[in-house]
């Protein structure tokens, strides 16, 4: 009698996500061909992006530009740009992390 093959990594994550409530699941439509679910947008992303801007936000969250772009889309690109613009006009473009 043969034992069933273990699930692939992606199949394992699909099973885990199926048991989660909708608000905790990956915020994507289909992750069928991916190895693991997308990193979810942090709760403080909007406020942090408004303070830091595009230049240093990836370093702050230790992620790449594609993840940041997806989080901006999820948060609302136009409203976020308007809020960042208003913040820069009020306080100037203050970098909280030194540029290397």
PDB file of N, CA and C in Angstrom:
ATOM      1  N   UNK A   1       0.840  -1.179   0.000  1.00  0.00           N
ATOM      2  CA  UNK A   1       0.000   0.000   0.000  1.00  0.00           C
ATOM      3  C   UNK A   1       0.891   1.252   0.000  1.00  0.00           C
ATOM      4  N   UNK A   2       0.640   2.154  -0.928  1.00  0.00           N
ATOM      5  CA  UNK A   2       1.468   3.348  -1.044  1.00  0.00           C
ATOM      6  C   UNK A   2       0.874   4.498  -0.229  1.00  0.00           C
ATOM      7  N   UNK A   3       1.753   5.327   0.272  1.00  0.00           N
ATOM      8  CA  UNK A   3       1.307   6.496   1.022  1.00  0.00           C
ATOM      9  C   UNK A   3       1.132   7.653   0.050  1.00  0.00           C
ATOM     10  N   UNK A   4       0.165   8.544   0.314  1.00  0.00           N
ATOM     11  CA  UNK A   4      -0.017   9.683  -0.594  1.00  0.00           C
ATOM     12  C   UNK A   4       1.170  10.631  -0.525  1.00  0.00           C
ATOM     13  N   UNK A   5       1.454  11.260  -1.645  1.00  0.00           N
ATOM     14  CA  UNK A   5       2.563  12.216  -1.709  1.00  0.00           C
ATOM     15  C   UNK A   5       2.221  13.441  -0.870  1.00  0.00           C
ATOM     16  N   UNK A   6       3.213  14.020  -0.209  1.00  0.00           N
ATOM     17  CA  UNK A   6       2.935  15.230   0.581  1.00  0.00           C
ATOM     18  C   UNK A   6       2.525  16.376  -0.337  1.00  0.00           C
ATOM     19  N   UNK A   7       1.738  17.274   0.223  1.00  0.00           N
ATOM     20  CA  UNK A   7       1.297  18.438  -0.548  1.00  0.00           C
ATOM     21  C   UNK A   7       2.486  19.312  -0.924  1.00  0.00           C
ATOM     22  N   UNK A   8       2.361  19.980  -2.053  1.00  0.00           N
ATOM     23  CA  UNK A   8       3.377  20.962  -2.406  1.00  0.00           C
ATOM     24  C   UNK A   8       3.244  22.149  -1.453  1.00  0.00           C
ATOM     25  N   UNK A   9       4.239  22.988  -1.463  1.00  0.00           N
ATOM     26  CA  UNK A   9       4.230  24.158  -0.589  1.00  0.00           C
ATOM     27  C   UNK A   9       3.018  25.049  -0.872  1.00  0.00           C
ATOM     28  N   UNK A  10       2.739  25.269  -2.164  1.00  0.00           N
ATOM     29  CA  UNK A  10       1.604  26.113  -2.552  1.00  0.00           C
ATOM     30  C   UNK A  10       0.282  25.481  -2.125  1.00  0.00           C
ATOM     31  N   UNK A  11       0.152  24.174  -2.301  1.00  0.00           N
ATOM     32  CA  UNK A  11      -1.079  23.490  -1.899  1.00  0.00           C
ATOM     33  C   UNK A  11      -1.261  23.584  -0.389  1.00  0.00           C
ATOM     34  N   UNK A  12      -0.176  23.468   0.336  1.00  0.00           N
ATOM     35  CA  UNK A  12      -0.229  23.598   1.791  1.00  0.00           C
ATOM     36  C   UNK A  12      -0.774  24.975   2.191  1.00  0.00           C
ATOM     37  N   UNK A  13      -0.260  26.054   1.552  1.00  0.00           N
ATOM     38  CA  UNK A  13      -0.730  27.407   1.860  1.00  0.00           C
ATOM     39  C   UNK A  13      -2.184  27.606   1.462  1.00  0.00           C
ATOM     40  N   UNK A  14      -2.615  27.012   0.348  1.00  0.00           N
ATOM     41  CA  UNK A  14      -4.028  27.124  -0.048  1.00  0.00           C
ATOM     42  C   UNK A  14      -4.930  26.501   1.001  1.00  0.00           C
ATOM     43  N   UNK A  15      -4.514  25.391   1.573  1.00  0.00           N
ATOM     44  CA  UNK A  15      -5.305  24.751   2.634  1.00  0.00           C
ATOM     45  C   UNK A  15      -5.372  25.641   3.871  1.00  0.00           C
ATOM     46  N   UNK A  16      -4.243  26.243   4.222  1.00  0.00           N
ATOM     47  CA  UNK A  16      -4.228  27.137   5.380  1.00  0.00           C
ATOM     48  C   UNK A  16      -5.142  28.332   5.143  1.00  0.00           C
ATOM     49  N   UNK A  17      -5.055  28.959   3.971  1.00  0.00           N
ATOM     50  CA  UNK A  17      -5.881  30.132   3.672  1.00  0.00           C
ATOM     51  C   UNK A  17      -7.360  29.795   3.630  1.00  0.00           C
ATOM     52  N   UNK A  18      -7.695  28.591   3.215  1.00  0.00           N
ATOM     53  CA  UNK A  18      -9.103  28.187   3.144  1.00  0.00           C
ATOM     54  C   UNK A  18      -9.733  28.139   4.533  1.00  0.00           C
ATOM     55  N   UNK A  19      -8.928  27.933   5.563  1.00  0.00           N
ATOM     56  CA  UNK A  19      -9.465  27.867   6.925  1.00  0.00           C
ATOM     57  C   UNK A  19      -9.525  29.233   7.600  1.00  0.00           C
ATOM     58  N   UNK A  20      -8.898  30.246   7.011  1.00  0.00           N
ATOM     59  CA  UNK A  20      -8.868  31.573   7.620  1.00  0.00           C
ATOM     60  C   UNK A  20     -10.128  32.356   7.296  1.00  0.00           C
ATOM     61  N   UNK A  21     -10.532  33.271   8.185  1.00  0.00           N
ATOM     62  CA  UNK A  21     -11.642  34.172   7.846  1.00  0.00           C
ATOM     63  C   UNK A  21     -11.221  35.100   6.701  1.00  0.00           C
ATOM     64  N   UNK A  22     -12.168  35.623   5.929  1.00  0.00           N
ATOM     65  CA  UNK A  22     -11.835  36.433   4.739  1.00  0.00           C
ATOM     66  C   UNK A  22     -10.900  37.610   5.007  1.00  0.00           C
ATOM     67  N   UNK A  23     -11.023  38.270   6.153  1.00  0.00           N
ATOM     68  CA  UNK A  23     -10.179  39.445   6.410  1.00  0.00           C
ATOM     69  C   UNK A  23      -8.720  39.082   6.670  1.00  0.00           C
ATOM     70  N   UNK A  24      -8.431  37.807   6.927  1.00  0.00           N
ATOM     71  CA  UNK A  24      -7.056  37.389   7.167  1.00  0.00           C
ATOM     72  C   UNK A  24      -6.437  36.698   5.966  1.00  0.00           C
ATOM     73  N   UNK A  25      -7.195  36.479   4.920  1.00  0.00           N
ATOM     74  CA  UNK A  25      -6.673  35.800   3.738  1.00  0.00           C
ATOM     75  C   UNK A  25      -5.826  36.740   2.901  1.00  0.00           C
ATOM     76  N   UNK A  26      -5.064  36.160   1.995  1.00  0.00           N
ATOM     77  CA  UNK A  26      -4.253  36.943   1.074  1.00  0.00           C
ATOM     78  C   UNK A  26      -5.167  37.852   0.270  1.00  0.00           C
ATOM     79  N   UNK A  27      -4.721  39.057   0.010  1.00  0.00           N
ATOM     80  CA  UNK A  27      -5.567  40.035  -0.678  1.00  0.00           C
ATOM     81  C   UNK A  27      -5.409  39.963  -2.190  1.00  0.00           C
ATOM     82  N   UNK A  28      -5.294  38.790  -2.719  1.00  0.00           N
ATOM     83  CA  UNK A  28      -5.156  38.631  -4.153  1.00  0.00           C
ATOM     84  C   UNK A  28      -6.263  37.739  -4.672  1.00  0.00           C
ATOM     85  N   UNK A  29      -6.513  37.832  -5.966  1.00  0.00           N
ATOM     86  CA  UNK A  29      -7.580  37.030  -6.556  1.00  0.00           C
ATOM     87  C   UNK A  29      -7.162  35.579  -6.713  1.00  0.00           C
ATOM     88  N   UNK A  30      -5.966  35.354  -7.203  1.00  0.00           N
ATOM     89  CA  UNK A  30      -5.524  33.987  -7.442  1.00  0.00           C
ATOM     90  C   UNK A  30      -4.027  33.876  -7.201  1.00  0.00           C
ATOM     91  N   UNK A  31      -3.650  32.942  -6.385  1.00  0.00           N
ATOM     92  CA  UNK A  31      -2.237  32.703  -6.109  1.00  0.00           C
ATOM     93  C   UNK A  31      -1.865  31.286  -6.530  1.00  0.00           C
ATOM     94  N   UNK A  32      -2.564  30.742  -7.528  1.00  0.00           N
ATOM     95  CA  UNK A  32      -2.410  29.340  -7.910  1.00  0.00           C
ATOM     96  C   UNK A  32      -0.981  28.964  -8.266  1.00  0.00           C
ATOM     97  N   UNK A  33      -0.262  29.813  -8.963  1.00  0.00           N
ATOM     98  CA  UNK A  33       1.073  29.450  -9.408  1.00  0.00           C
ATOM     99  C   UNK A  33       2.169  29.986  -8.489  1.00  0.00           C
ATOM    100  N   UNK A  34       1.812  30.566  -7.373  1.00  0.00           N
ATOM    101  CA  UNK A  34       2.804  31.153  -6.460  1.00  0.00           C
ATOM    102  C   UNK A  34       3.215  30.157  -5.387  1.00  0.00           C
ATOM    103  N   UNK A  35       4.379  30.387  -4.831  1.00  0.00           N
ATOM    104  CA  UNK A  35       4.894  29.515  -3.788  1.00  0.00           C
ATOM    105  C   UNK A  35       4.239  29.780  -2.432  1.00  0.00           C
ATOM    106  N   UNK A  36       3.949  31.031  -2.131  1.00  0.00           N
ATOM    107  CA  UNK A  36       3.348  31.378  -0.846  1.00  0.00           C
ATOM    108  C   UNK A  36       2.491  32.620  -1.014  1.00  0.00           C
ATOM    109  N   UNK A  37       1.643  32.927  -0.059  1.00  0.00           N
ATOM    110  CA  UNK A  37       0.761  34.091  -0.214  1.00  0.00           C
ATOM    111  C   UNK A  37       1.537  35.410  -0.152  1.00  0.00           C
ATOM    112  N   UNK A  38       0.937  36.442  -0.738  1.00  0.00           N
ATOM    113  CA  UNK A  38       1.535  37.772  -0.693  1.00  0.00           C
ATOM    114  C   UNK A  38       1.610  38.270   0.748  1.00  0.00           C
ATOM    115  N   UNK A  39       2.575  39.110   1.005  1.00  0.00           N
ATOM    116  CA  UNK A  39       2.671  39.777   2.297  1.00  0.00           C
ATOM    117  C   UNK A  39       1.546  40.800   2.378  1.00  0.00           C
ATOM    118  N   UNK A  40       0.793  40.772   3.456  1.00  0.00           N
ATOM    119  CA  UNK A  40      -0.350  41.683   3.577  1.00  0.00           C
ATOM    120  C   UNK A  40       0.124  43.093   3.916  1.00  0.00           C
ATOM    121  N   UNK A  41      -0.708  44.036   3.588  1.00  0.00           N
ATOM    122  CA  UNK A  41      -0.402  45.446   3.821  1.00  0.00           C
ATOM    123  C   UNK A  41      -0.442  45.736   5.327  1.00  0.00           C
ATOM    124  N   UNK A  42       0.600  46.363   5.881  1.00  0.00           N
ATOM    125  CA  UNK A  42       0.595  46.705   7.312  1.00  0.00           C
ATOM    126  C   UNK A  42      -0.515  47.701   7.644  1.00  0.00           C
ATOM    127  N   UNK A  43      -0.982  47.645   8.860  1.00  0.00           N
ATOM    128  CA  UNK A  43      -2.074  48.542   9.271  1.00  0.00           C
ATOM    129  C   UNK A  43      -1.664  50.010   9.234  1.00  0.00           C
ATOM    130  N   UNK A  44      -0.400  50.292   9.516  1.00  0.00           N
ATOM    131  CA  UNK A  44       0.057  51.682   9.560  1.00  0.00           C
ATOM    132  C   UNK A  44       0.667  52.146   8.239  1.00  0.00           C
ATOM    133  N   UNK A  45       0.448  51.408   7.159  1.00  0.00           N
ATOM    134  CA  UNK A  45       1.095  51.744   5.885  1.00  0.00           C
ATOM    135  C   UNK A  45       0.727  53.139   5.393  1.00  0.00           C
ATOM    136  N   UNK A  46      -0.539  53.488   5.433  1.00  0.00           N
ATOM    137  CA  UNK A  46      -0.986  54.800   4.927  1.00  0.00           C
ATOM    138  C   UNK A  46      -0.261  55.941   5.649  1.00  0.00           C
ATOM    139  N   UNK A  47      -0.261  55.917   6.965  1.00  0.00           N
ATOM    140  CA  UNK A  47       0.370  56.980   7.745  1.00  0.00           C
ATOM    141  C   UNK A  47       1.889  57.006   7.518  1.00  0.00           C
ATOM    142  N   UNK A  48       2.491  55.827   7.462  1.00  0.00           N
ATOM    143  CA  UNK A  48       3.938  55.755   7.268  1.00  0.00           C
ATOM    144  C   UNK A  48       4.327  56.237   5.882  1.00  0.00           C
ATOM    145  N   UNK A  49       3.552  55.857   4.866  1.00  0.00           N
ATOM    146  CA  UNK A  49       3.859  56.313   3.508  1.00  0.00           C
ATOM    147  C   UNK A  49       3.729  57.831   3.403  1.00  0.00           C
ATOM    148  N   UNK A  50       2.729  58.391   4.033  1.00  0.00           N
ATOM    149  CA  UNK A  50       2.542  59.843   3.985  1.00  0.00           C
ATOM    150  C   UNK A  50       3.745  60.543   4.619  1.00  0.00           C
ATOM    151  N   UNK A  51       4.292  60.011   5.711  1.00  0.00           N
ATOM    152  CA  UNK A  51       5.458  60.611   6.364  1.00  0.00           C
ATOM    153  C   UNK A  51       6.753  60.381   5.587  1.00  0.00           C
ATOM    154  N   UNK A  52       6.961  59.146   5.061  1.00  0.00           N
ATOM    155  CA  UNK A  52       8.241  58.796   4.452  1.00  0.00           C
ATOM    156  C   UNK A  52       8.310  59.033   2.952  1.00  0.00           C
ATOM    157  N   UNK A  53       7.240  58.748   2.242  1.00  0.00           N
ATOM    158  CA  UNK A  53       7.257  58.849   0.788  1.00  0.00           C
ATOM    159  C   UNK A  53       7.880  57.627   0.145  1.00  0.00           C
ATOM    160  N   UNK A  54       7.918  57.630  -1.178  1.00  0.00           N
ATOM    161  CA  UNK A  54       8.399  56.488  -1.954  1.00  0.00           C
ATOM    162  C   UNK A  54       9.885  56.205  -1.714  1.00  0.00           C
ATOM    163  N   UNK A  55      10.663  57.245  -1.475  1.00  0.00           N
ATOM    164  CA  UNK A  55      12.114  57.113  -1.420  1.00  0.00           C
ATOM    165  C   UNK A  55      12.595  56.142  -0.352  1.00  0.00           C
ATOM    166  N   UNK A  56      11.969  56.124   0.811  1.00  0.00           N
ATOM    167  CA  UNK A  56      12.487  55.318   1.925  1.00  0.00           C
ATOM    168  C   UNK A  56      11.510  54.290   2.467  1.00  0.00           C
ATOM    169  N   UNK A  57      10.317  54.192   1.905  1.00  0.00           N
ATOM    170  CA  UNK A  57       9.314  53.277   2.459  1.00  0.00           C
ATOM    171  C   UNK A  57       9.729  51.812   2.305  1.00  0.00           C
ATOM    172  N   UNK A  58      10.372  51.444   1.206  1.00  0.00           N
ATOM    173  CA  UNK A  58      10.794  50.048   1.008  1.00  0.00           C
ATOM    174  C   UNK A  58      11.845  49.648   2.040  1.00  0.00           C
ATOM    175  N   UNK A  59      12.757  50.552   2.337  1.00  0.00           N
ATOM    176  CA  UNK A  59      13.769  50.269   3.362  1.00  0.00           C
ATOM    177  C   UNK A  59      13.120  50.152   4.740  1.00  0.00           C
ATOM    178  N   UNK A  60      12.140  51.003   5.008  1.00  0.00           N
ATOM    179  CA  UNK A  60      11.455  50.984   6.301  1.00  0.00           C
ATOM    180  C   UNK A  60      10.773  49.638   6.553  1.00  0.00           C
ATOM    181  N   UNK A  61      10.067  49.133   5.547  1.00  0.00           N
ATOM    182  CA  UNK A  61       9.356  47.855   5.697  1.00  0.00           C
ATOM    183  C   UNK A  61      10.196  46.651   5.271  1.00  0.00           C
ATOM    184  N   UNK A  62      11.399  46.894   4.792  1.00  0.00           N
ATOM    185  CA  UNK A  62      12.307  45.828   4.341  1.00  0.00           C
ATOM    186  C   UNK A  62      11.641  44.913   3.313  1.00  0.00           C
ATOM    187  N   UNK A  63      11.196  45.546   2.248  1.00  0.00           N
ATOM    188  CA  UNK A  63      10.569  44.824   1.151  1.00  0.00           C
ATOM    189  C   UNK A  63      10.966  45.480  -0.156  1.00  0.00           C
ATOM    190  N   UNK A  64      10.454  44.964  -1.281  1.00  0.00           N
ATOM    191  CA  UNK A  64      10.852  45.513  -2.577  1.00  0.00           C
ATOM    192  C   UNK A  64       9.770  46.444  -3.140  1.00  0.00           C
ATOM    193  N   UNK A  65      10.105  47.090  -4.231  1.00  0.00           N
ATOM    194  CA  UNK A  65       9.214  48.105  -4.808  1.00  0.00           C
ATOM    195  C   UNK A  65       7.901  47.503  -5.311  1.00  0.00           C
ATOM    196  N   UNK A  66       7.913  46.237  -5.746  1.00  0.00           N
ATOM    197  CA  UNK A  66       6.675  45.627  -6.248  1.00  0.00           C
ATOM    198  C   UNK A  66       5.651  45.466  -5.132  1.00  0.00           C
ATOM    199  N   UNK A  67       6.106  45.101  -3.945  1.00  0.00           N
ATOM    200  CA  UNK A  67       5.208  44.965  -2.794  1.00  0.00           C
ATOM    201  C   UNK A  67       4.666  46.338  -2.404  1.00  0.00           C
ATOM    202  N   UNK A  68       5.524  47.342  -2.378  1.00  0.00           N
ATOM    203  CA  UNK A  68       5.085  48.702  -2.040  1.00  0.00           C
ATOM    204  C   UNK A  68       4.061  49.196  -3.048  1.00  0.00           C
ATOM    205  N   UNK A  69       4.291  48.956  -4.331  1.00  0.00           N
ATOM    206  CA  UNK A  69       3.338  49.384  -5.368  1.00  0.00           C
ATOM    207  C   UNK A  69       1.985  48.688  -5.183  1.00  0.00           C
ATOM    208  N   UNK A  70       2.002  47.416  -4.822  1.00  0.00           N
ATOM    209  CA  UNK A  70       0.740  46.696  -4.593  1.00  0.00           C
ATOM    210  C   UNK A  70       0.017  47.263  -3.374  1.00  0.00           C
ATOM    211  N   UNK A  71       0.761  47.557  -2.311  1.00  0.00           N
ATOM    212  CA  UNK A  71       0.144  48.136  -1.122  1.00  0.00           C
ATOM    213  C   UNK A  71      -0.444  49.511  -1.419  1.00  0.00           C
ATOM    214  N   UNK A  72       0.229  50.291  -2.246  1.00  0.00           N
ATOM    215  CA  UNK A  72      -0.308  51.605  -2.632  1.00  0.00           C
ATOM    216  C   UNK A  72      -1.612  51.429  -3.385  1.00  0.00           C
ATOM    217  N   UNK A  73      -1.673  50.462  -4.294  1.00  0.00           N
ATOM    218  CA  UNK A  73      -2.915  50.192  -5.020  1.00  0.00           C
ATOM    219  C   UNK A  73      -4.021  49.751  -4.072  1.00  0.00           C
ATOM    220  N   UNK A  74      -3.684  48.909  -3.102  1.00  0.00           N
ATOM    221  CA  UNK A  74      -4.681  48.430  -2.151  1.00  0.00           C
ATOM    222  C   UNK A  74      -5.191  49.547  -1.255  1.00  0.00           C
ATOM    223  N   UNK A  75      -4.314  50.490  -0.918  1.00  0.00           N
ATOM    224  CA  UNK A  75      -4.674  51.575  -0.013  1.00  0.00           C
ATOM    225  C   UNK A  75      -5.465  52.669  -0.722  1.00  0.00           C
ATOM    226  N   UNK A  76      -5.264  52.809  -2.015  1.00  0.00           N
ATOM    227  CA  UNK A  76      -5.928  53.861  -2.783  1.00  0.00           C
ATOM    228  C   UNK A  76      -4.907  54.854  -3.283  1.00  0.00           C
ATOM    229  N   UNK A  77      -4.469  54.662  -4.517  1.00  0.00           N
ATOM    230  CA  UNK A  77      -3.358  55.430  -5.077  1.00  0.00           C
ATOM    231  C   UNK A  77      -3.628  56.942  -5.092  1.00  0.00           C
ATOM    232  N   UNK A  78      -4.763  57.366  -5.617  1.00  0.00           N
ATOM    233  CA  UNK A  78      -5.021  58.802  -5.767  1.00  0.00           C
ATOM    234  C   UNK A  78      -5.108  59.517  -4.420  1.00  0.00           C
ATOM    235  N   UNK A  79      -5.823  58.915  -3.475  1.00  0.00           N
ATOM    236  CA  UNK A  79      -5.960  59.545  -2.164  1.00  0.00           C
ATOM    237  C   UNK A  79      -4.618  59.595  -1.432  1.00  0.00           C
ATOM    238  N   UNK A  80      -3.832  58.539  -1.586  1.00  0.00           N
ATOM    239  CA  UNK A  80      -2.524  58.487  -0.937  1.00  0.00           C
ATOM    240  C   UNK A  80      -1.586  59.542  -1.520  1.00  0.00           C
ATOM    241  N   UNK A  81      -1.603  59.701  -2.836  1.00  0.00           N
ATOM    242  CA  UNK A  81      -0.758  60.722  -3.469  1.00  0.00           C
ATOM    243  C   UNK A  81      -1.165  62.122  -3.020  1.00  0.00           C
ATOM    244  N   UNK A  82      -2.465  62.365  -2.936  1.00  0.00           N
ATOM    245  CA  UNK A  82      -2.942  63.677  -2.495  1.00  0.00           C
ATOM    246  C   UNK A  82      -2.541  63.953  -1.044  1.00  0.00           C
ATOM    247  N   UNK A  83      -2.670  62.947  -0.188  1.00  0.00           N
ATOM    248  CA  UNK A  83      -2.295  63.119   1.224  1.00  0.00           C
ATOM    249  C   UNK A  83      -0.792  63.333   1.368  1.00  0.00           C
ATOM    250  N   UNK A  84       0.021  62.593   0.608  1.00  0.00           N
ATOM    251  CA  UNK A  84       1.482  62.764   0.651  1.00  0.00           C
ATOM    252  C   UNK A  84       1.868  64.153   0.154  1.00  0.00           C
ATOM    253  N   UNK A  85       1.227  64.610  -0.912  1.00  0.00           N
ATOM    254  CA  UNK A  85       1.504  65.932  -1.461  1.00  0.00           C
ATOM    255  C   UNK A  85       1.180  67.023  -0.438  1.00  0.00           C
ATOM    256  N   UNK A  86       0.042  66.895   0.232  1.00  0.00           N
ATOM    257  CA  UNK A  86      -0.346  67.874   1.251  1.00  0.00           C
ATOM    258  C   UNK A  86       0.656  67.869   2.414  1.00  0.00           C
ATOM    259  N   UNK A  87       1.117  66.688   2.800  1.00  0.00           N
ATOM    260  CA  UNK A  87       2.090  66.574   3.890  1.00  0.00           C
ATOM    261  C   UNK A  87       3.410  67.253   3.516  1.00  0.00           C
ATOM    262  N   UNK A  88       3.882  67.036   2.298  1.00  0.00           N
ATOM    263  CA  UNK A  88       5.141  67.641   1.850  1.00  0.00           C
ATOM    264  C   UNK A  88       5.002  69.161   1.779  1.00  0.00           C
ATOM    265  N   UNK A  89       3.856  69.651   1.319  1.00  0.00           N
ATOM    266  CA  UNK A  89       3.645  71.106   1.261  1.00  0.00           C
ATOM    267  C   UNK A  89       3.651  71.722   2.653  1.00  0.00           C
ATOM    268  N   UNK A  90       3.092  71.013   3.621  1.00  0.00           N
ATOM    269  CA  UNK A  90       3.007  71.516   4.985  1.00  0.00           C
ATOM    270  C   UNK A  90       4.337  71.413   5.733  1.00  0.00           C
ATOM    271  N   UNK A  91       5.012  70.269   5.627  1.00  0.00           N
ATOM    272  CA  UNK A  91       6.191  69.998   6.454  1.00  0.00           C
ATOM    273  C   UNK A  91       7.509  69.947   5.673  1.00  0.00           C
ATOM    274  N   UNK A  92       7.453  69.965   4.370  1.00  0.00           N
ATOM    275  CA  UNK A  92       8.655  69.793   3.568  1.00  0.00           C
ATOM    276  C   UNK A  92       8.973  68.302   3.414  1.00  0.00           C
ATOM    277  N   UNK A  93       9.917  67.993   2.552  1.00  0.00           N
ATOM    278  CA  UNK A  93      10.267  66.595   2.291  1.00  0.00           C
ATOM    279  C   UNK A  93      11.354  66.170   3.281  1.00  0.00           C
ATOM    280  N   UNK A  94      10.926  65.754   4.469  1.00  0.00           N
ATOM    281  CA  UNK A  94      11.838  65.345   5.532  1.00  0.00           C
ATOM    282  C   UNK A  94      12.060  63.847   5.436  1.00  0.00           C
ATOM    283  N   UNK A  95      13.314  63.433   5.265  1.00  0.00           N
ATOM    284  CA  UNK A  95      13.644  62.011   5.198  1.00  0.00           C
ATOM    285  C   UNK A  95      13.968  61.519   6.608  1.00  0.00           C
ATOM    286  N   UNK A  96      13.234  60.521   7.075  1.00  0.00           N
ATOM    287  CA  UNK A  96      13.465  60.008   8.417  1.00  0.00           C
ATOM    288  C   UNK A  96      14.618  59.008   8.454  1.00  0.00           C
ATOM    289  N   UNK A  97      14.932  58.412   7.310  1.00  0.00           N
ATOM    290  CA  UNK A  97      16.063  57.492   7.215  1.00  0.00           C
ATOM    291  C   UNK A  97      17.108  58.137   6.323  1.00  0.00           C
ATOM    292  N   UNK A  98      18.371  58.055   6.694  1.00  0.00           N
ATOM    293  CA  UNK A  98      19.400  58.678   5.827  1.00  0.00           C
ATOM    294  C   UNK A  98      19.495  57.956   4.488  1.00  0.00           C
ATOM    295  N   UNK A  99      19.675  58.720   3.452  1.00  0.00           N
ATOM    296  CA  UNK A  99      19.825  58.160   2.106  1.00  0.00           C
ATOM    297  C   UNK A  99      21.268  57.698   1.957  1.00  0.00           C
ATOM    298  N   UNK A 100      21.436  56.454   1.496  1.00  0.00           N
ATOM    299  CA  UNK A 100      22.783  55.901   1.347  1.00  0.00           C
ATOM    300  C   UNK A 100      23.297  56.108  -0.042  1.00  0.00           C
TER     301      UNK A 100
END
